[in-house]
PDB file of C-alpha atoms in Angstrom:
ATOM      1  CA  UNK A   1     -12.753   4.474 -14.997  1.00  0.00           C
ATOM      2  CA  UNK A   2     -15.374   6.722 -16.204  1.00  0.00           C
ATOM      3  CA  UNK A   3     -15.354   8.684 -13.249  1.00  0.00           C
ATOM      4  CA  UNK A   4     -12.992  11.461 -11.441  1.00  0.00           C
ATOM      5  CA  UNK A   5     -11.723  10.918  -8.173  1.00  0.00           C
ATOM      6  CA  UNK A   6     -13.428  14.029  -7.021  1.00  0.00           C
ATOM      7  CA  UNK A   7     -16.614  12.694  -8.800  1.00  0.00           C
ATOM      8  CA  UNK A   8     -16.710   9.378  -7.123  1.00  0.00           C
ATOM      9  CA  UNK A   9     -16.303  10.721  -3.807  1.00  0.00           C
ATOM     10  CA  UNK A  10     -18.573  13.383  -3.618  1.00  0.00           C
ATOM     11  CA  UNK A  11     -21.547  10.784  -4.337  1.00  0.00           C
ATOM     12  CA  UNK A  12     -20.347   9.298  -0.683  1.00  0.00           C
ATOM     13  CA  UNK A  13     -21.990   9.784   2.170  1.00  0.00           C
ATOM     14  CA  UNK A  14     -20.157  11.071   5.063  1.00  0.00           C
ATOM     15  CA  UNK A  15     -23.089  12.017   7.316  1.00  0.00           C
ATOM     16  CA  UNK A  16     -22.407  10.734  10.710  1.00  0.00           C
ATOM     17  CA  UNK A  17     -25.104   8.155  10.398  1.00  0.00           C
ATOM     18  CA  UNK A  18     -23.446   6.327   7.471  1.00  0.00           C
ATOM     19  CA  UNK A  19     -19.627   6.238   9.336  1.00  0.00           C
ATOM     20  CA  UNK A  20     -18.991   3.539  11.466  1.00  0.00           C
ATOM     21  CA  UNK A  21     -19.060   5.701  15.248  1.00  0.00           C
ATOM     22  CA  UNK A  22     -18.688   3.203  17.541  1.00  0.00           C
ATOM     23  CA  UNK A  23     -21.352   4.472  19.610  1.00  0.00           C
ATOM     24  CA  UNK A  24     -21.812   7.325  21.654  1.00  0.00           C
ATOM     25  CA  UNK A  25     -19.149   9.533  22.467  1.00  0.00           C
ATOM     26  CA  UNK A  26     -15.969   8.668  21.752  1.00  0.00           C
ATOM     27  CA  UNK A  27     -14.644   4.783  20.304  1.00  0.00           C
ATOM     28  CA  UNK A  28     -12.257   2.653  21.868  1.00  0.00           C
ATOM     29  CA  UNK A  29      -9.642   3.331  19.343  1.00  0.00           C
ATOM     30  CA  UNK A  30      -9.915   7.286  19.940  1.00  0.00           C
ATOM     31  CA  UNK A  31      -9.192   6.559  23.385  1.00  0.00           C
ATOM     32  CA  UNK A  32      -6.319   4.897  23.284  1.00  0.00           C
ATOM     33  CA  UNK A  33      -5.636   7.987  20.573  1.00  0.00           C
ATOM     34  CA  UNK A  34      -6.299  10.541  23.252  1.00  0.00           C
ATOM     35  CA  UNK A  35      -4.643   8.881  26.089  1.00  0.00           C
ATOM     36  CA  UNK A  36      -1.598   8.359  24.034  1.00  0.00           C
ATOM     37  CA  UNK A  37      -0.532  11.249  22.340  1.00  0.00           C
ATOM     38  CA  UNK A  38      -2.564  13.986  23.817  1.00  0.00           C
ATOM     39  CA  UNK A  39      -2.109  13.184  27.637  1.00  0.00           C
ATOM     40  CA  UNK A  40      -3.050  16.460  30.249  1.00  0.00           C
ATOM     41  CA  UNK A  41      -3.571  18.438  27.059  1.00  0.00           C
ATOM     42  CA  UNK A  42      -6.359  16.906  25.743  1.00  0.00           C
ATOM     43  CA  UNK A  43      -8.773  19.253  27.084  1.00  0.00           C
ATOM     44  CA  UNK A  44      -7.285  21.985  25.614  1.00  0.00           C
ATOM     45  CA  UNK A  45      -6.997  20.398  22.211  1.00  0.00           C
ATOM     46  CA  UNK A  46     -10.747  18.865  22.431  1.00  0.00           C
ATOM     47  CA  UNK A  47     -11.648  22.210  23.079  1.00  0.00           C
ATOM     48  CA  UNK A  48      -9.925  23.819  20.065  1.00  0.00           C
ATOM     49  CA  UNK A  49     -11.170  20.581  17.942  1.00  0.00           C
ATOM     50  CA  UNK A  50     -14.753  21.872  19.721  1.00  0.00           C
ATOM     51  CA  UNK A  51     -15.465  18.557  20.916  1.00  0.00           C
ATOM     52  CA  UNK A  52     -15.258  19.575  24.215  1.00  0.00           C
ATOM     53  CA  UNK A  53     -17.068  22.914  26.155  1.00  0.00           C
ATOM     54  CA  UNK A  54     -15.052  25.631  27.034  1.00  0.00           C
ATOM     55  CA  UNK A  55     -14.790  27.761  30.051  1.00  0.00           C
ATOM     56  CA  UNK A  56     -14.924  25.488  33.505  1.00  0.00           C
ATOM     57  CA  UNK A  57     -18.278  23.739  32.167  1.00  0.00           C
ATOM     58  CA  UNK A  58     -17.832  19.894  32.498  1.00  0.00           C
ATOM     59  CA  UNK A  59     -16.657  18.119  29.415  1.00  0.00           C
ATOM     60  CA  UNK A  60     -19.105  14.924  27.885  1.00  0.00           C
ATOM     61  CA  UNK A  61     -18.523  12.026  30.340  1.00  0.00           C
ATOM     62  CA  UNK A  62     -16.815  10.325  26.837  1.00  0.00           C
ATOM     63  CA  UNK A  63     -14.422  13.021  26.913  1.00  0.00           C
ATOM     64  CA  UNK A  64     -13.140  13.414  30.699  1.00  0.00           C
ATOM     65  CA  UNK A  65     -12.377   9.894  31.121  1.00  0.00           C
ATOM     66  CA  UNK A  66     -10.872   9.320  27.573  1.00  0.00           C
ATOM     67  CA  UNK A  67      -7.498   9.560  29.142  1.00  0.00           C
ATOM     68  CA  UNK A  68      -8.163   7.443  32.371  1.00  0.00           C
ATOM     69  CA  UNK A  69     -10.283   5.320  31.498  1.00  0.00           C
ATOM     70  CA  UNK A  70      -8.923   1.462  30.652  1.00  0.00           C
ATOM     71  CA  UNK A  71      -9.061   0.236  27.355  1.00  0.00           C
ATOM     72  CA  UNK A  72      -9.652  -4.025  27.864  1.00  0.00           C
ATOM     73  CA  UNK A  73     -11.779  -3.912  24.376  1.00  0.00           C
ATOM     74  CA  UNK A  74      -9.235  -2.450  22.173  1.00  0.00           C
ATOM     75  CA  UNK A  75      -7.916  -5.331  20.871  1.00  0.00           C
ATOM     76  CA  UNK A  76     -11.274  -6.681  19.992  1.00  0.00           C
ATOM     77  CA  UNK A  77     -12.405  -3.609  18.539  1.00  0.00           C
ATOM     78  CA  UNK A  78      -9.174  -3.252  16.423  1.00  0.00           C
ATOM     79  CA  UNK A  79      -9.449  -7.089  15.169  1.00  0.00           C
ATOM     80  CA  UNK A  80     -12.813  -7.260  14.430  1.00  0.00           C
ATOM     81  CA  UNK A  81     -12.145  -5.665  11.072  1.00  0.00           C
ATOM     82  CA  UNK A  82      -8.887  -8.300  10.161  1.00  0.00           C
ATOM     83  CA  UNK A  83     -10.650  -9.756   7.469  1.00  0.00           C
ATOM     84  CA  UNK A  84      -9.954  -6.543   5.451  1.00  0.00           C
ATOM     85  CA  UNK A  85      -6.618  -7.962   3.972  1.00  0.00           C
ATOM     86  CA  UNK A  86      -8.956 -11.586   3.542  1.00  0.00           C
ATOM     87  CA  UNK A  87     -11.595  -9.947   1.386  1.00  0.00           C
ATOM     88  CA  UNK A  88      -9.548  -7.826  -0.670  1.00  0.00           C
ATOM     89  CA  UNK A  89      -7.340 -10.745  -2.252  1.00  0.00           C
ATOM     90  CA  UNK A  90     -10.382 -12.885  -2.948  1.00  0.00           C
ATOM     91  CA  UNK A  91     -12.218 -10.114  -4.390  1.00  0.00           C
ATOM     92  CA  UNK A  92     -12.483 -10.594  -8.408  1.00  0.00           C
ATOM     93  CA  UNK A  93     -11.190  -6.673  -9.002  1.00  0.00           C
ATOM     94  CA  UNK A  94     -10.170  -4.271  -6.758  1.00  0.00           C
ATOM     95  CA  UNK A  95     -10.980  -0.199  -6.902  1.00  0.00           C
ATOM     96  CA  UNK A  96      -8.527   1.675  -5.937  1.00  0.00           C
ATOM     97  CA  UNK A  97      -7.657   5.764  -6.174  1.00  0.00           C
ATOM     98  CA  UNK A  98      -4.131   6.798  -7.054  1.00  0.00           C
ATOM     99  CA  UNK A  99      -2.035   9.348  -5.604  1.00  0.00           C
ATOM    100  CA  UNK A 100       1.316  11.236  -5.990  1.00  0.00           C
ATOM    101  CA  UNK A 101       4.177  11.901  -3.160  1.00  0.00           C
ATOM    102  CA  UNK A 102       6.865  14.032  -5.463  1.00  0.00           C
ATOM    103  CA  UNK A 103       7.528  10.910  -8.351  1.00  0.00           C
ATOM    104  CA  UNK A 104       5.773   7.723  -6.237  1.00  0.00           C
ATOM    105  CA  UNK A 105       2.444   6.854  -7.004  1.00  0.00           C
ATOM    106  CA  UNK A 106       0.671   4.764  -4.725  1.00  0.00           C
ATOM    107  CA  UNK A 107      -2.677   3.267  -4.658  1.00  0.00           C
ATOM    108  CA  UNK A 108      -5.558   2.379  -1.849  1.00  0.00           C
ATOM    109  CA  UNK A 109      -8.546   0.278  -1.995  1.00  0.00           C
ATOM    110  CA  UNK A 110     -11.423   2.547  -2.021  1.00  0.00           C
ATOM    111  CA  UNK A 111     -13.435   0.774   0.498  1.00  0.00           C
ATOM    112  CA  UNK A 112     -10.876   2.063   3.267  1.00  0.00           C
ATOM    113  CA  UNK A 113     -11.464   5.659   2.176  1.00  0.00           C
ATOM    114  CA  UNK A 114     -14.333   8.136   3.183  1.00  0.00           C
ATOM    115  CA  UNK A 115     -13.236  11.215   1.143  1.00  0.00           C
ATOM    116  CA  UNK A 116     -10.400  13.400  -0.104  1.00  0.00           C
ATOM    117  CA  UNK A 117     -10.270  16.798   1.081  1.00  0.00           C
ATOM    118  CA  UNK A 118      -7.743  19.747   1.158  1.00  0.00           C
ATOM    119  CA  UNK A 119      -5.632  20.415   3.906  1.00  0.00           C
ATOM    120  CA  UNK A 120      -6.974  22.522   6.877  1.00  0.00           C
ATOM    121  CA  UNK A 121      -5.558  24.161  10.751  1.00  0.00           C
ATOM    122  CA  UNK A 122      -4.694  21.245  13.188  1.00  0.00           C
ATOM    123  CA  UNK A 123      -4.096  20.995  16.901  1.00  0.00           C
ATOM    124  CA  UNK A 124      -0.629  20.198  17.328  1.00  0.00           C
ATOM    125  CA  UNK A 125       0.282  17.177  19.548  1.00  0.00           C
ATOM    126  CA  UNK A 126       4.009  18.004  21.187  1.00  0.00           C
ATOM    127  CA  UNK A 127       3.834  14.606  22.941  1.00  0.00           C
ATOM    128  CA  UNK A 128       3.219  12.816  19.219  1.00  0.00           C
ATOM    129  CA  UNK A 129       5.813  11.449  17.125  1.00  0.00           C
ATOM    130  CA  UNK A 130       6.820  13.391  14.398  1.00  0.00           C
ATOM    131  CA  UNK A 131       4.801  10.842  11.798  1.00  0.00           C
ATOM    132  CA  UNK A 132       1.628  12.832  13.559  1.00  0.00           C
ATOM    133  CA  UNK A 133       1.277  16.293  12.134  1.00  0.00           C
ATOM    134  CA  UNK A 134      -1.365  17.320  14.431  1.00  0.00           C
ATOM    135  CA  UNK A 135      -5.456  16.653  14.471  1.00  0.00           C
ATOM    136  CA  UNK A 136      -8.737  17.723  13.141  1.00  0.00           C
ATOM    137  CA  UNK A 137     -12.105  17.806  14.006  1.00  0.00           C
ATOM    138  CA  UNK A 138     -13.844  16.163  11.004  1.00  0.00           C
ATOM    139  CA  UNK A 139     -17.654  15.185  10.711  1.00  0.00           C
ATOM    140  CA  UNK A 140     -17.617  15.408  15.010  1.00  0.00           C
ATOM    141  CA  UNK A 141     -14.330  12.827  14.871  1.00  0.00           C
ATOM    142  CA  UNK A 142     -10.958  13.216  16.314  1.00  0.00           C
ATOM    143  CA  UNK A 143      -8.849  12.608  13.092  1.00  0.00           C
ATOM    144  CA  UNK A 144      -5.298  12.585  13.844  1.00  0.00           C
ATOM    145  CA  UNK A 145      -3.334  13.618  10.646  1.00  0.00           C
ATOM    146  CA  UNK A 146      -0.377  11.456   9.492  1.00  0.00           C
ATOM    147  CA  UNK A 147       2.964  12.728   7.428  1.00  0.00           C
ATOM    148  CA  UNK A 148       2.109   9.292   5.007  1.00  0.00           C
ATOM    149  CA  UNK A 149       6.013  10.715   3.516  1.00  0.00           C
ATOM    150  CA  UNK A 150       7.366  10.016   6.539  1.00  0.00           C
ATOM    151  CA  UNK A 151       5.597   6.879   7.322  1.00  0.00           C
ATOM    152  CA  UNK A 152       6.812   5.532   3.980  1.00  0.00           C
ATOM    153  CA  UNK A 153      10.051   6.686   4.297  1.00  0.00           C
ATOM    154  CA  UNK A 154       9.418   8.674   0.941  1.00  0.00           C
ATOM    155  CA  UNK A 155      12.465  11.244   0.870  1.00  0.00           C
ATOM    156  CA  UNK A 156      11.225  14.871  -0.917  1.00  0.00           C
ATOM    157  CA  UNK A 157      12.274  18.183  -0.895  1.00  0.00           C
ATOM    158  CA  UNK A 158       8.566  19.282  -1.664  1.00  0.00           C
ATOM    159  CA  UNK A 159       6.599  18.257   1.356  1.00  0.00           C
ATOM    160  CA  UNK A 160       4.601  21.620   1.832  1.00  0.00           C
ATOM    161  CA  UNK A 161       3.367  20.854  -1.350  1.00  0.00           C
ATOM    162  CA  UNK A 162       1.466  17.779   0.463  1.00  0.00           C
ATOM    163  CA  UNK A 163      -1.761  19.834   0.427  1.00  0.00           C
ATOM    164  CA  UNK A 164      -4.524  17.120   0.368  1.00  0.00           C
ATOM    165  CA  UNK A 165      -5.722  14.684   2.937  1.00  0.00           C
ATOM    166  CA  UNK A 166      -6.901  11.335   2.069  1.00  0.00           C
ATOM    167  CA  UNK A 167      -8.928  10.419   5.157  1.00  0.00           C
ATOM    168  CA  UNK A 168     -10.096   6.579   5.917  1.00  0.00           C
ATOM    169  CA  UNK A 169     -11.932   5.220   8.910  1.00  0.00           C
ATOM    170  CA  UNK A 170     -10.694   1.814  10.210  1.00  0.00           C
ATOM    171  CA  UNK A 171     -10.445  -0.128  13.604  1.00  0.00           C
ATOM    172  CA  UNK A 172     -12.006   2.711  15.145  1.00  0.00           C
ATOM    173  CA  UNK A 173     -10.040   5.161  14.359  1.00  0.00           C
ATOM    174  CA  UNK A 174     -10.741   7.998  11.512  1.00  0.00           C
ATOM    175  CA  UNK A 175      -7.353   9.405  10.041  1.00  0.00           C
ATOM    176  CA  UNK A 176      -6.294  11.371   7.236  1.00  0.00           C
ATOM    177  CA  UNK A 177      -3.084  11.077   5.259  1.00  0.00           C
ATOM    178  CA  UNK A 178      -1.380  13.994   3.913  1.00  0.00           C
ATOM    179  CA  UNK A 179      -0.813  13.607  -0.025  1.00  0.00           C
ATOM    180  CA  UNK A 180       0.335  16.067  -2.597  1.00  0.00           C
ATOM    181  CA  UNK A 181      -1.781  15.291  -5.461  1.00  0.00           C
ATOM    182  CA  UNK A 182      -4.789  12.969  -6.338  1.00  0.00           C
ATOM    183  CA  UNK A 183      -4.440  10.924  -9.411  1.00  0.00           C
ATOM    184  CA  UNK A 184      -6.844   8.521 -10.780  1.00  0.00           C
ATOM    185  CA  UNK A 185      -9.264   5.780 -10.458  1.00  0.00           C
ATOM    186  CA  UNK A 186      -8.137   2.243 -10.788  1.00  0.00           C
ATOM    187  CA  UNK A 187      -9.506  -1.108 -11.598  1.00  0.00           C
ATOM    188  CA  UNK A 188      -7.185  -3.924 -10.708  1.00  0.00           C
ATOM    189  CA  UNK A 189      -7.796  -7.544 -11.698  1.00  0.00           C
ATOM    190  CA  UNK A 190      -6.693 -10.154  -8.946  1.00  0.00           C
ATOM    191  CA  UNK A 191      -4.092 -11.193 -12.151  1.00  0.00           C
ATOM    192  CA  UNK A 192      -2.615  -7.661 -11.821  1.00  0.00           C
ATOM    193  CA  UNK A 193      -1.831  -7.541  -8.323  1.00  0.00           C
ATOM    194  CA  UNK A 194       1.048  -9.293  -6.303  1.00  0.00           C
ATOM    195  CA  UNK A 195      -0.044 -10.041  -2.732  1.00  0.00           C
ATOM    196  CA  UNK A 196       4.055 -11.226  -2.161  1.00  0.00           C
ATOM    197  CA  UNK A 197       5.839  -7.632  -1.007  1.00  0.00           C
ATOM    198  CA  UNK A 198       9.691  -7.770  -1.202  1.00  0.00           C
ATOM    199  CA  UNK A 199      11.799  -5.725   0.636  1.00  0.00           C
ATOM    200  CA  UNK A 200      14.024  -4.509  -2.343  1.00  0.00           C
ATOM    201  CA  UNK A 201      11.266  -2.302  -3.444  1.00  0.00           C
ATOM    202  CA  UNK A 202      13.354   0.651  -1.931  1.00  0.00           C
ATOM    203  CA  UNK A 203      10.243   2.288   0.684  1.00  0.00           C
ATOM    204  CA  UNK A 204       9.548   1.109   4.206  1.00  0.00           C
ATOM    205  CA  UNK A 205       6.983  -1.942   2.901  1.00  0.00           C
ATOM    206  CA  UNK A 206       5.684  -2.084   6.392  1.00  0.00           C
ATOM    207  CA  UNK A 207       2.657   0.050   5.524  1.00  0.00           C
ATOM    208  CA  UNK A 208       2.516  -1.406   2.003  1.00  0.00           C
ATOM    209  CA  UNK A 209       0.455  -4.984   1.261  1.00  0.00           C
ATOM    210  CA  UNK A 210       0.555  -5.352  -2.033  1.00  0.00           C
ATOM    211  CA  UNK A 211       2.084  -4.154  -5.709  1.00  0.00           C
ATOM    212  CA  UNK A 212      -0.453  -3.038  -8.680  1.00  0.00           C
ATOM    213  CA  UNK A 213       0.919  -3.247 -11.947  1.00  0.00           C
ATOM    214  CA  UNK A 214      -0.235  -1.440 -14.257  1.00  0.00           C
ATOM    215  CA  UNK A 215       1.727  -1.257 -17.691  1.00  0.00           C
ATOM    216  CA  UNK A 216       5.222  -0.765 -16.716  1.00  0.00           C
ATOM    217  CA  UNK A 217       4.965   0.113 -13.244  1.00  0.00           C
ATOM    218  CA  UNK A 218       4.429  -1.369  -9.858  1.00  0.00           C
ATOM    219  CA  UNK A 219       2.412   0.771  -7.538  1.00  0.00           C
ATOM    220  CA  UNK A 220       2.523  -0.294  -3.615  1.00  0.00           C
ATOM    221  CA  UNK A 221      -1.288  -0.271  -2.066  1.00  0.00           C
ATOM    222  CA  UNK A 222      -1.087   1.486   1.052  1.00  0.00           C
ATOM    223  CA  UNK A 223      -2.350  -0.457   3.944  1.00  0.00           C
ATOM    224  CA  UNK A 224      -4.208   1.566   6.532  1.00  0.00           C
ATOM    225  CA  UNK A 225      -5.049  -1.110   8.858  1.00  0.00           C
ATOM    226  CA  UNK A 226      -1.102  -1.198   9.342  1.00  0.00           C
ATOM    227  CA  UNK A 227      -0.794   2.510   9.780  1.00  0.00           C
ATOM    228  CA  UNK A 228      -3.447   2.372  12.411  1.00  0.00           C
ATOM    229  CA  UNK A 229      -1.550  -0.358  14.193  1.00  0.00           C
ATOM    230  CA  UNK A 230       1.303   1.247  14.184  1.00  0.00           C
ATOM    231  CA  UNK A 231      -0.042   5.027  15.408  1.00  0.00           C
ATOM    232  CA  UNK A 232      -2.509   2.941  18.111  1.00  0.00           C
ATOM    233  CA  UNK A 233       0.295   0.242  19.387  1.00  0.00           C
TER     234      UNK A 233
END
């Protein structure tokens, strides 16, 4: 690829118009976020997020009944993207941005990713599982901040050195994924890329869908419609 990571994703946009919202107010899938993991302390963190007013002033009607209000739609929400996994094994090449946890590289299809930023304060969530290391307010969206180490059972004694966030907007439900290091930029032909996981590969290959090779190695594309399953289910 002629261009940097860095390059290609600072010619994004990430204005609010151009990301999927889901509306007004809050989506589906950051309601069932809220209601989750953030339970009577969600005004408090909304407020330190400022997504929600301070003081006694009345929160947006979105944000007061994000932990009480039902959720029938979810589902439908969620699956409407499922042909994600579909249209990236029939596509002729696939673009995808590499990235380092200690040793591991791993890869992502660019079309799940908004940006790549460096790490930044986050409301902690006591209620959240560990996996969760807390959430930002990014672009006006609750982004909840996953340990991707953890979720891919990637053992390192240098996890403070995970000081980049990878963040990807899917079902929903915007989230970033702490890394340690950005890469490069890859183009993988269909020929290069085995759809068929097997469970030898040594990391939790729930989260992974596929292996890249490229020369000698196999890198395992990180799917984030599985991670959002998983934090959302």
């Amino acid at each position: 690829m002629n261009k940097s990571p860095e390059e290609y994703f600072q010619e994004q946009d990430f204005s609010p118009s151009a990301a999927a919202s889901g509306g007004e107010g809050f989506s589906l899938a950051e309601r069932a976020f809220m209601e989750k993991y953030m339970g009577v302390n969600e005004r408090d963190v909304l407020q330190s997020l400022g997504l929600a007013p301070g003081g006694d002033a009345p929160a947006s009607s979105a944000a007061v009944s994000a932990a009480s209000a039902p959720v029938p739609d979810l589902h439908a929400e969620m699956s409407a993207e499922d042909s994600l996994d579909i249209s990236l094994r029939q596509a002729a090449d696939l673009l995808m941005v590499g990235f380092f946890l200690g040793e591991q590289e791993f890869v992502i299809p660019t079309v799940t990713v908004q940006e790549v930023i460096r790490t930044m304060p986050r409301a902690r969530l006591p209620s959240a599982p560990s996996l969760v290391d807390g959430v930002i307010n990014l672009r006006g969206k609750v982004t909840p901040i996953i340990k991707l180490r953890d979720i891919l059972e990637v053992a390192s004694p240098r996890q403070k050195e995970d000081q980049f966030i990878i963040v990807c907007r899917r079902k929903g439900l915007q989230v970033g994924m702490l890394i340690e290091r950005v890469h490069t930029m890859y183009r993988a032909e269909q020929k290069n890329i085995d759809w068929n996981i097997e469970a030898h590969l040594g990391i939790n290959v729930d989260f992974i869908t596929g292996l890249f090779k490229f020369n000698d190695q196999l890198l395992g594309i990180v799917s984030i419609d599985r991670i959002v399953d998983h934090i959302l289910r």
